[in-house]
Each structure stands twice: as C-alpha cells, then as structure tokens.
Amino acid sequence: SHELRTPLTAISGFASTMTHHWETLPDADKQRFVAIIEEQSERLGRLVSDLLTLSHIESGRVRPVQSPVDLEPVVRRTLEHLGLTDIEVTCDPDIVVLVDEDHIEQILVNLLGNAMTHGAPPVGIEVRQDGARIDITVVDHGVGVPEEFVAELFTRFARGPQAGEQQRGGAGLGLSIVEGLAHAYGGRASYAPNEPRGARFSVRLPAVPAVS
C-alpha cells in the first residue's frame, strides 16, 4: 500500500499545485513538476504491471508457450529498450530458447533492474547452454547479498536490508516474478555470490538442444 500511495500522492500533489497556481509558476517549475508526474506515473505503471503478473503466476494463469526463439537478439533488443549500452553480453548466437518471447524480456528486465538498483557496475549477461537446458545469468560487482537474506530473495515483497530511498521504486516483486516465470517452464531461479564481489542471479530455462 505504501508503494502505491507514494507515487499517487506525488502525482496528485504536483498536479494540484499546477492547477491552482499555473499563472504564477515559473516555466522551470512547470517543467520540473511535469517531469516528476511523468516519472511517478511510470513508477506506478511498473508496480501495477508487476502485481498483475504476480497475480497471474499465483493463480496458474501463466501459460507456457514453448516456441523456439533466438535468444541473443532478444537480449540485445531488451538492452536497447532499457537504454543500457554498457552491458557486456556473452551469448552464442545459435542458442534457441523454448520460452515465450515476452516472458524472456520480462525476466531480463527484472534481473537487470535488480542489478542496476542493488548492484554496481560492471554488469554483464552470461548465457550458457548444456543440452536442453539454458542458464541466463546477470552478474554485477556490488556488495552482494547478505547471507542471512539469501533465503528470502525470491519471496514476494522481499527487500534487502540495504534498500533505502536511494533505491526507491521497487516493491520487492521483481525476483519473485522471475522465479514464477521460470517455474512455469519447468525451470528455476537461483543466486550465487560473484567473485571477487557482487552477485550472480541465474534463470534456468528449456532450450532447443544444440545440433552437433
């Protein structure tokens, strides 16, 4: 409820100020207020989308669509949509995954968002295939996850002890959604410490076996 109220309060407050004081507000303030309204609207939209996805997962309404999808173009396109230009990608261009393309993108968006929010650069994506299994791993070089919090990572509304106002906008749903989507395809999500520092969040999904 707090995550919903915060952006709604900001949107309502700044919209009301502009409505009642439009003629006297400097143009710079108007532009700043509109930018805040836009930012908070996007934040609210992400939260609503996450809640709907989580609801579908928990009610069993996520239908696995196992159609072959070339993975590397999906990874590159997702990075482009997010405006991330400095992410190193290690992915064989011949890897084909048996997952709905929208679900792949949602998994990548949530894992990358987690790394960019709670981790530190450099951030990378590593893809490895072993027969009919494929592991997608997002790596960062931040402080990692405290050992006592690892067991809660993929639970709903879980937020690390270091999460503060500088890491605002997350409701602790991203990793839970990643795990739910992975399970829908018979896969799994996992965490491991990165060396020498940081975090490695992985998703295992079905893939078309490589032709030898």
GROMACS .gro file of N, CA, C and O in nm, residues 99-163:
model
  260
   99VAL      N    1   1.080  -2.058  -2.492
   99VAL     CA    2   1.004  -1.976  -2.397
   99VAL      C    3   0.937  -1.864  -2.475
   99VAL      O    4   0.991  -1.814  -2.573
  100ASP      N    5   0.820  -1.822  -2.429
  100ASP     CA    6   0.754  -1.708  -2.491
  100ASP      C    7   0.845  -1.585  -2.486
  100ASP      O    8   0.904  -1.555  -2.382
  101GLU      N    9   0.856  -1.515  -2.597
  101GLU     CA   10   0.949  -1.403  -2.607
  101GLU      C   11   0.920  -1.294  -2.504
  101GLU      O   12   1.012  -1.236  -2.446
  102ASP      N   13   0.793  -1.265  -2.480
  102ASP     CA   14   0.758  -1.163  -2.381
  102ASP      C   15   0.804  -1.203  -2.241
  102ASP      O   16   0.845  -1.118  -2.162
  103HIS      N   17   0.795  -1.332  -2.210
  103HIS     CA   18   0.840  -1.377  -2.079
  103HIS      C   19   0.992  -1.367  -2.065
  103HIS      O   20   1.042  -1.335  -1.957
  104ILE      N   21   1.065  -1.394  -2.173
  104ILE     CA   22   1.211  -1.378  -2.168
  104ILE      C   23   1.244  -1.232  -2.138
  104ILE      O   24   1.329  -1.202  -2.053
  105GLU      N   25   1.179  -1.142  -2.209
  105GLU     CA   26   1.207  -1.000  -2.189
  105GLU      C   27   1.174  -0.958  -2.046
  105GLU      O   28   1.250  -0.881  -1.985
  106GLN      N   29   1.064  -1.008  -1.993
  106GLN     CA   30   1.027  -0.970  -1.856
  106GLN      C   31   1.129  -1.022  -1.755
  106GLN      O   32   1.165  -0.952  -1.659
  107ILE      N   33   1.177  -1.143  -1.776
  107ILE     CA   34   1.281  -1.198  -1.688
  107ILE      C   35   1.406  -1.112  -1.695
  107ILE      O   36   1.465  -1.076  -1.592
  108LEU      N   37   1.449  -1.076  -1.816
  108LEU     CA   38   1.569  -0.995  -1.833
  108LEU      C   39   1.553  -0.856  -1.771
  108LEU      O   40   1.644  -0.806  -1.703
  109VAL      N   41   1.437  -0.794  -1.794
  109VAL     CA   42   1.413  -0.661  -1.739
  109VAL      C   43   1.422  -0.663  -1.587
  109VAL      O   44   1.484  -0.576  -1.525
  110ASN      N   45   1.363  -0.764  -1.524
  110ASN     CA   46   1.364  -0.771  -1.378
  110ASN      C   47   1.502  -0.801  -1.323
  110ASN      O   48   1.543  -0.743  -1.222
  111LEU      N   49   1.575  -0.891  -1.387
  111LEU     CA   50   1.710  -0.923  -1.340
  111LEU      C   51   1.804  -0.804  -1.359
  111LEU      O   52   1.886  -0.773  -1.271
  112LEU      N   53   1.794  -0.737  -1.472
  112LEU     CA   54   1.879  -0.620  -1.497
  112LEU      C   55   1.842  -0.506  -1.403
  112LEU      O   56   1.929  -0.435  -1.352
  113GLY      N   57   1.711  -0.486  -1.381
  113GLY     CA   58   1.669  -0.382  -1.288
  113GLY      C   59   1.721  -0.407  -1.148
  113GLY      O   60   1.764  -0.314  -1.079
  114ASN      N   61   1.720  -0.532  -1.107
  114ASN     CA   62   1.774  -0.568  -0.976
  114ASN      C   63   1.923  -0.537  -0.968
  114ASN      O   64   1.972  -0.482  -0.869
  115ALA      N   65   1.996  -0.572  -1.074
  115ALA     CA   66   2.141  -0.549  -1.075
  115ALA      C   67   2.174  -0.401  -1.077
  115ALA      O   68   2.266  -0.355  -1.006
  116MET      N   69   2.099  -0.322  -1.154
  116MET     CA   70   2.128  -0.179  -1.165
  116MET      C   71   2.089  -0.105  -1.037
  116MET      O   72   2.149  -0.003  -1.003
  117THR      N   73   1.989  -0.157  -0.965
  117THR     CA   74   1.942  -0.091  -0.843
  117THR      C   75   2.025  -0.129  -0.722
  117THR      O   76   2.064  -0.044  -0.643
  118HIS      N   77   2.051  -0.258  -0.706
  118HIS     CA   78   2.115  -0.306  -0.584
  118HIS      C   79   2.261  -0.343  -0.602
  118HIS      O   80   2.331  -0.363  -0.503
  119GLY      N   81   2.305  -0.358  -0.727
  119GLY     CA   82   2.443  -0.395  -0.753
  119GLY      C   83   2.528  -0.276  -0.791
  119GLY      O   84   2.497  -0.162  -0.757
  120ALA      N   85   2.636  -0.302  -0.861
  120ALA     CA   86   2.727  -0.198  -0.907
  120ALA      C   87   2.794  -0.245  -1.035
  120ALA      O   88   2.810  -0.366  -1.057
  121PRO      N   89   2.832  -0.152  -1.123
  121PRO     CA   90   2.899  -0.191  -1.246
  121PRO      C   91   3.038  -0.247  -1.219
  121PRO      O   92   3.095  -0.221  -1.113
  122PRO      N   93   3.090  -0.322  -1.316
  122PRO     CA   94   3.025  -0.358  -1.443
  122PRO      C   95   2.919  -0.465  -1.425
  122PRO      O   96   2.931  -0.553  -1.341
  123VAL      N   97   2.814  -0.453  -1.507
  123VAL     CA   98   2.705  -0.550  -1.509
  123VAL      C   99   2.713  -0.626  -1.641
  123VAL      O  100   2.737  -0.566  -1.746
  124GLY      N  101   2.693  -0.756  -1.636
  124GLY     CA  102   2.702  -0.836  -1.757
  124GLY      C  103   2.594  -0.943  -1.762
  124GLY      O  104   2.531  -0.977  -1.662
  125ILE      N  105   2.573  -0.996  -1.883
  125ILE     CA  106   2.481  -1.108  -1.905
  125ILE      C  107   2.561  -1.223  -1.963
  125ILE      O  108   2.629  -1.208  -2.064
  126GLU      N  109   2.551  -1.337  -1.898
  126GLU     CA  110   2.619  -1.458  -1.943
  126GLU      C  111   2.515  -1.565  -1.974
  126GLU      O  112   2.428  -1.592  -1.892
  127VAL      N  113   2.525  -1.624  -2.091
  127VAL     CA  114   2.432  -1.730  -2.131
  127VAL      C  115   2.512  -1.857  -2.160
  127VAL      O  116   2.607  -1.853  -2.238
  128ARG      N  117   2.472  -1.965  -2.097
  128ARG     CA  118   2.537  -2.094  -2.117
  128ARG      C  119   2.432  -2.199  -2.148
  128ARG      O  120   2.325  -2.200  -2.088
  129GLN      N  121   2.465  -2.291  -2.240
  129GLN     CA  122   2.372  -2.398  -2.274
  129GLN      C  123   2.437  -2.533  -2.248
  129GLN      O  124   2.553  -2.556  -2.280
  130ASP      N  125   2.357  -2.622  -2.188
  130ASP     CA  126   2.400  -2.759  -2.163
  130ASP      C  127   2.288  -2.851  -2.209
  130ASP      O  128   2.193  -2.878  -2.136
  131GLY      N  129   2.299  -2.897  -2.333
  131GLY     CA  130   2.194  -2.981  -2.389
  131GLY      C  131   2.064  -2.905  -2.400
  131GLY      O  132   2.056  -2.802  -2.468
  132ALA      N  133   1.959  -2.955  -2.334
  132ALA     CA  134   1.827  -2.893  -2.343
  132ALA      C  135   1.804  -2.792  -2.232
  132ALA      O  136   1.690  -2.752  -2.208
  133ARG      N  137   1.909  -2.752  -2.163
  133ARG     CA  138   1.897  -2.652  -2.056
  133ARG      C  139   1.980  -2.530  -2.090
  133ARG      O  140   2.089  -2.539  -2.148
  134ILE      N  141   1.927  -2.414  -2.054
  134ILE     CA  142   1.999  -2.290  -2.077
  134ILE      C  143   1.997  -2.207  -1.950
  134ILE      O  144   1.894  -2.197  -1.883
  135ASP      N  145   2.111  -2.154  -1.913
  135ASP     CA  146   2.123  -2.067  -1.795
  135ASP      C  147   2.152  -1.924  -1.838
  135ASP      O  148   2.252  -1.899  -1.908
  136ILE      N  149   2.065  -1.834  -1.798
  136ILE     CA  150   2.085  -1.690  -1.822
  136ILE      C  151   2.124  -1.628  -1.689
  136ILE      O  152   2.048  -1.635  -1.592
  137THR      N  153   2.241  -1.567  -1.683
  137THR     CA  154   2.292  -1.512  -1.558
  137THR      C  155   2.323  -1.364  -1.574
  137THR      O  156   2.390  -1.325  -1.669
  138VAL      N  157   2.272  -1.283  -1.482
  138VAL     CA  158   2.305  -1.141  -1.476
  138VAL      C  159   2.403  -1.122  -1.361
  138VAL      O  160   2.374  -1.160  -1.247
  139VAL      N  161   2.518  -1.065  -1.393
  139VAL     CA  162   2.628  -1.051  -1.297
  139VAL      C  163   2.651  -0.904  -1.267
  139VAL      O  164   2.648  -0.820  -1.357
  140ASP      N  165   2.674  -0.873  -1.139
  140ASP     CA  166   2.715  -0.737  -1.103
  140ASP      C  167   2.831  -0.745  -1.005
  140ASP      O  168   2.870  -0.852  -0.961
  141HIS      N  169   2.889  -0.630  -0.975
  141HIS     CA  170   3.006  -0.624  -0.888
  141HIS      C  171   2.981  -0.532  -0.768
  141HIS      O  172   3.068  -0.455  -0.728
  142GLY      N  173   2.860  -0.542  -0.713
  142GLY     CA  174   2.827  -0.464  -0.595
  142GLY      C  175   2.867  -0.534  -0.467
  142GLY      O  176   2.962  -0.612  -0.464
  143VAL      N  177   2.791  -0.511  -0.361
  143VAL     CA  178   2.825  -0.568  -0.230
  143VAL      C  179   2.772  -0.710  -0.215
  143VAL      O  180   2.804  -0.779  -0.118
  144GLY      N  181   2.690  -0.757  -0.310
  144GLY     CA  182   2.633  -0.889  -0.297
  144GLY      C  183   2.515  -0.891  -0.202
  144GLY      O  184   2.466  -0.786  -0.158
  145VAL      N  185   2.469  -1.009  -0.168
  145VAL     CA  186   2.353  -1.026  -0.081
  145VAL      C  187   2.399  -1.079   0.054
  145VAL      O  188   2.471  -1.178   0.060
  146PRO      N  189   2.357  -1.015   0.164
  146PRO     CA  190   2.393  -1.067   0.296
  146PRO      C  191   2.345  -1.212   0.312
  146PRO      O  192   2.234  -1.246   0.270
  147GLU      N  193   2.429  -1.294   0.371
  147GLU     CA  194   2.398  -1.437   0.383
  147GLU      C  195   2.263  -1.461   0.450
  147GLU      O  196   2.187  -1.551   0.410
  148GLU      N  197   2.230  -1.380   0.550
  148GLU     CA  198   2.106  -1.402   0.623
  148GLU      C  199   1.981  -1.367   0.541
  148GLU      O  200   1.869  -1.402   0.579
  149PHE      N  201   1.999  -1.298   0.427
  149PHE     CA  202   1.885  -1.257   0.345
  149PHE      C  203   1.866  -1.347   0.224
  149PHE      O  204   1.763  -1.339   0.157
  150VAL      N  205   1.963  -1.434   0.194
  150VAL     CA  206   1.958  -1.514   0.072
  150VAL      C  207   1.830  -1.598   0.065
  150VAL      O  208   1.768  -1.609  -0.041
  151ALA      N  209   1.788  -1.656   0.176
  151ALA     CA  210   1.670  -1.743   0.176
  151ALA      C  211   1.542  -1.669   0.139
  151ALA      O  212   1.443  -1.732   0.098
  152GLU      N  213   1.540  -1.536   0.152
  152GLU     CA  214   1.419  -1.457   0.126
  152GLU      C  215   1.419  -1.391  -0.011
  152GLU      O  216   1.321  -1.325  -0.047
  153LEU      N  217   1.525  -1.409  -0.088
  153LEU     CA  218   1.542  -1.333  -0.212
  153LEU      C  219   1.424  -1.343  -0.308
  153LEU      O  220   1.385  -1.244  -0.368
  154PHE      N  221   1.368  -1.462  -0.323
  154PHE     CA  222   1.267  -1.483  -0.426
  154PHE      C  223   1.125  -1.484  -0.369
  154PHE      O  224   1.032  -1.529  -0.436
  155THR      N  225   1.109  -1.434  -0.247
  155THR     CA  226   0.975  -1.425  -0.189
  155THR      C  227   0.912  -1.290  -0.223
  155THR      O  228   0.981  -1.193  -0.253
  156ARG      N  229   0.780  -1.286  -0.217
  156ARG     CA  230   0.709  -1.162  -0.251
  156ARG      C  231   0.743  -1.050  -0.155
  156ARG      O  232   0.755  -1.072  -0.034
  157PHE      N  233   0.758  -0.930  -0.208
  157PHE     CA  234   0.780  -0.808  -0.131
  157PHE      C  235   0.909  -0.811  -0.050
  157PHE      O  236   0.923  -0.735   0.047
  158ALA      N  237   1.002  -0.898  -0.088
  158ALA     CA  238   1.129  -0.905  -0.016
  158ALA      C  239   1.219  -0.791  -0.060
  158ALA      O  240   1.241  -0.770  -0.180
  159ARG      N  241   1.271  -0.715   0.036
  159ARG     CA  242   1.363  -0.606   0.007
  159ARG      C  243   1.480  -0.618   0.102
  159ARG      O  244   1.463  -0.638   0.222
  160GLY      N  245   1.600  -0.607   0.046
  160GLY     CA  246   1.720  -0.625   0.124
  160GLY      C  247   1.735  -0.519   0.232
  160GLY      O  248   1.677  -0.410   0.223
  161PRO      N  249   1.814  -0.550   0.334
  161PRO     CA  250   1.833  -0.454   0.444
  161PRO      C  251   1.900  -0.325   0.400
  161PRO      O  252   1.888  -0.223   0.465
  162GLN      N  253   1.968  -0.327   0.283
  162GLN     CA  254   2.036  -0.206   0.237
  162GLN      C  255   1.945  -0.118   0.153
  162GLN      O  256   1.983  -0.009   0.113
  163ALA      N  257   1.823  -0.165   0.122
  163ALA     CA  258   1.732  -0.088   0.037
  163ALA      C  259   1.687   0.037   0.109
  163ALA      O  260   1.631   0.033   0.217
   0.00000   0.00000   0.00000
